PDB file of C-alpha atoms in Angstrom:
ATOM      1  CA  UNK X   1       6.429  37.747 -35.662  1.00 71.00           C
ATOM      2  CA  UNK X   2       6.751  34.224 -37.007  1.00 87.00           C
ATOM      3  CA  UNK X   3       4.695  31.330 -35.559  1.00 86.00           C
ATOM      4  CA  UNK X   4       7.645  29.660 -33.891  1.00 89.00           C
ATOM      5  CA  UNK X   5       8.704  32.835 -32.104  1.00 93.00           C
ATOM      6  CA  UNK X   6       5.138  33.531 -30.946  1.00 93.00           C
ATOM      7  CA  UNK X   7       4.774  30.069 -29.452  1.00 95.00           C
ATOM      8  CA  UNK X   8       8.240  30.268 -27.922  1.00 95.00           C
ATOM      9  CA  UNK X   9       7.461  33.548 -26.125  1.00 96.00           C
ATOM     10  CA  UNK X  10       4.087  32.313 -24.880  1.00 96.00           C
ATOM     11  CA  UNK X  11       5.649  29.032 -23.774  1.00 96.00           C
ATOM     12  CA  UNK X  12       8.381  30.850 -21.877  1.00 97.00           C
ATOM     13  CA  UNK X  13       5.813  32.980 -20.046  1.00 97.00           C
ATOM     14  CA  UNK X  14       3.753  29.884 -19.247  1.00 97.00           C
ATOM     15  CA  UNK X  15       6.760  27.961 -17.921  1.00 97.00           C
ATOM     16  CA  UNK X  16       8.085  30.918 -15.926  1.00 97.00           C
ATOM     17  CA  UNK X  17       4.771  31.587 -14.199  1.00 97.00           C
ATOM     18  CA  UNK X  18       4.389  27.893 -13.392  1.00 97.00           C
ATOM     19  CA  UNK X  19       7.895  27.774 -11.950  1.00 97.00           C
ATOM     20  CA  UNK X  20       7.217  30.799  -9.736  1.00 97.00           C
ATOM     21  CA  UNK X  21       3.900  29.328  -8.612  1.00 97.00           C
ATOM     22  CA  UNK X  22       5.578  26.076  -7.597  1.00 97.00           C
ATOM     23  CA  UNK X  23       8.455  27.938  -5.949  1.00 98.00           C
ATOM     24  CA  UNK X  24       5.964  29.993  -3.959  1.00 97.00           C
ATOM     25  CA  UNK X  25       4.118  26.829  -2.963  1.00 96.00           C
ATOM     26  CA  UNK X  26       7.331  25.124  -1.845  1.00 97.00           C
ATOM     27  CA  UNK X  27       8.629  28.088   0.171  1.00 97.00           C
ATOM     28  CA  UNK X  28       6.490  30.857   1.636  1.00 96.00           C
ATOM     29  CA  UNK X  29       3.087  30.041   0.086  1.00 94.00           C
ATOM     30  CA  UNK X  30       2.041  33.691   0.043  1.00 96.00           C
ATOM     31  CA  UNK X  31      -1.603  34.085  -1.053  1.00 96.00           C
ATOM     32  CA  UNK X  32      -1.003  37.366  -2.868  1.00 97.00           C
ATOM     33  CA  UNK X  33       1.651  35.820  -5.087  1.00 96.00           C
ATOM     34  CA  UNK X  34      -0.608  32.874  -5.832  1.00 96.00           C
ATOM     35  CA  UNK X  35      -3.520  35.219  -6.447  1.00 97.00           C
ATOM     36  CA  UNK X  36      -1.562  37.145  -9.053  1.00 97.00           C
ATOM     37  CA  UNK X  37       0.472  34.396 -10.708  1.00 97.00           C
ATOM     38  CA  UNK X  38      -2.373  31.883 -10.857  1.00 97.00           C
ATOM     39  CA  UNK X  39      -4.520  33.880 -13.280  1.00 98.00           C
ATOM     40  CA  UNK X  40      -1.465  35.037 -15.249  1.00 97.00           C
ATOM     41  CA  UNK X  41      -0.406  31.416 -15.697  1.00 97.00           C
ATOM     42  CA  UNK X  42      -3.940  30.453 -16.699  1.00 97.00           C
ATOM     43  CA  UNK X  43      -4.051  33.215 -19.297  1.00 97.00           C
ATOM     44  CA  UNK X  44      -0.626  32.253 -20.643  1.00 97.00           C
ATOM     45  CA  UNK X  45      -1.695  28.600 -20.901  1.00 97.00           C
ATOM     46  CA  UNK X  46      -4.921  29.536 -22.679  1.00 97.00           C
ATOM     47  CA  UNK X  47      -3.150  31.982 -25.003  1.00 97.00           C
ATOM     48  CA  UNK X  48      -0.593  29.315 -25.876  1.00 96.00           C
ATOM     49  CA  UNK X  49      -3.305  26.837 -26.840  1.00 96.00           C
ATOM     50  CA  UNK X  50      -5.241  29.415 -28.866  1.00 96.00           C
ATOM     51  CA  UNK X  51      -2.093  30.583 -30.662  1.00 95.00           C
ATOM     52  CA  UNK X  52      -1.099  26.995 -31.431  1.00 95.00           C
ATOM     53  CA  UNK X  53      -4.529  26.224 -32.870  1.00 94.00           C
ATOM     54  CA  UNK X  54      -4.431  29.357 -35.021  1.00 93.00           C
ATOM     55  CA  UNK X  55      -0.843  28.843 -36.173  1.00 90.00           C
ATOM     56  CA  UNK X  56      -0.989  25.069 -36.671  1.00 88.00           C
ATOM     57  CA  UNK X  57      -2.522  25.246 -40.150  1.00 85.00           C
ATOM     58  CA  UNK X  58      -4.213  21.884 -39.676  1.00 85.00           C
ATOM     59  CA  UNK X  59      -1.243  20.096 -38.145  1.00 89.00           C
ATOM     60  CA  UNK X  60      -2.461  18.257 -35.069  1.00 93.00           C
ATOM     61  CA  UNK X  61       0.997  17.762 -33.620  1.00 94.00           C
ATOM     62  CA  UNK X  62       1.444  21.504 -33.094  1.00 93.00           C
ATOM     63  CA  UNK X  63      -1.729  22.213 -31.164  1.00 91.00           C
ATOM     64  CA  UNK X  64      -1.737  18.881 -29.319  1.00 95.00           C
ATOM     65  CA  UNK X  65       1.749  19.718 -28.042  1.00 95.00           C
ATOM     66  CA  UNK X  66       0.394  22.987 -26.669  1.00 95.00           C
ATOM     67  CA  UNK X  67      -1.994  21.082 -24.397  1.00 96.00           C
ATOM     68  CA  UNK X  68       0.882  19.893 -22.197  1.00 96.00           C
ATOM     69  CA  UNK X  69       0.845  22.107 -19.088  1.00 93.00           C
ATOM     70  CA  UNK X  70       4.026  24.075 -18.460  1.00 93.00           C
ATOM     71  CA  UNK X  71       6.025  22.959 -21.476  1.00 95.00           C
ATOM     72  CA  UNK X  72       3.282  23.063 -24.102  1.00 95.00           C
ATOM     73  CA  UNK X  73       4.259  26.300 -25.793  1.00 95.00           C
ATOM     74  CA  UNK X  74       7.890  25.301 -26.104  1.00 96.00           C
ATOM     75  CA  UNK X  75       6.940  21.868 -27.453  1.00 96.00           C
ATOM     76  CA  UNK X  76       4.521  23.435 -29.927  1.00 95.00           C
ATOM     77  CA  UNK X  77       7.215  25.846 -31.120  1.00 93.00           C
ATOM     78  CA  UNK X  78       9.466  22.889 -31.861  1.00 93.00           C
ATOM     79  CA  UNK X  79       6.619  21.108 -33.671  1.00 92.00           C
ATOM     80  CA  UNK X  80       6.100  23.948 -36.181  1.00 88.00           C
ATOM     81  CA  UNK X  81       7.264  22.604 -39.546  1.00 81.00           C
ATOM     82  CA  UNK X  82      10.380  24.136 -41.143  1.00 71.00           C
ATOM     83  CA  UNK X  83       8.401  25.622 -44.058  1.00 61.00           C
ATOM     84  CA  UNK X  84       6.445  27.811 -41.642  1.00 47.00           C
ATOM     85  CA  UNK X  85       9.499  28.986 -39.731  1.00 48.00           C
ATOM     86  CA  UNK X  86      10.519  31.350 -42.543  1.00 49.00           C
ATOM     87  CA  UNK X  87       7.217  33.319 -42.477  1.00 47.00           C
TER      88      UNK X  87
END
């Protein structure tokens, strides 16, 4: 799997879990949903940052983009230089 695709998948999981957490908070605020999605979102956020650091190859823009909560993985995927996209 190429670096851009990896960051895109992790970013999508991160954004989806955040969206469901906020939707749960705005509607029913069920503790079980929060108890499950909270750690999953935290793991997705952490995995996105770790993957960005490992795949950045010294480019600060890639892993700094991953630090943005919710959209970080998608921003980092866009920040991967074109030369690395063909890997």
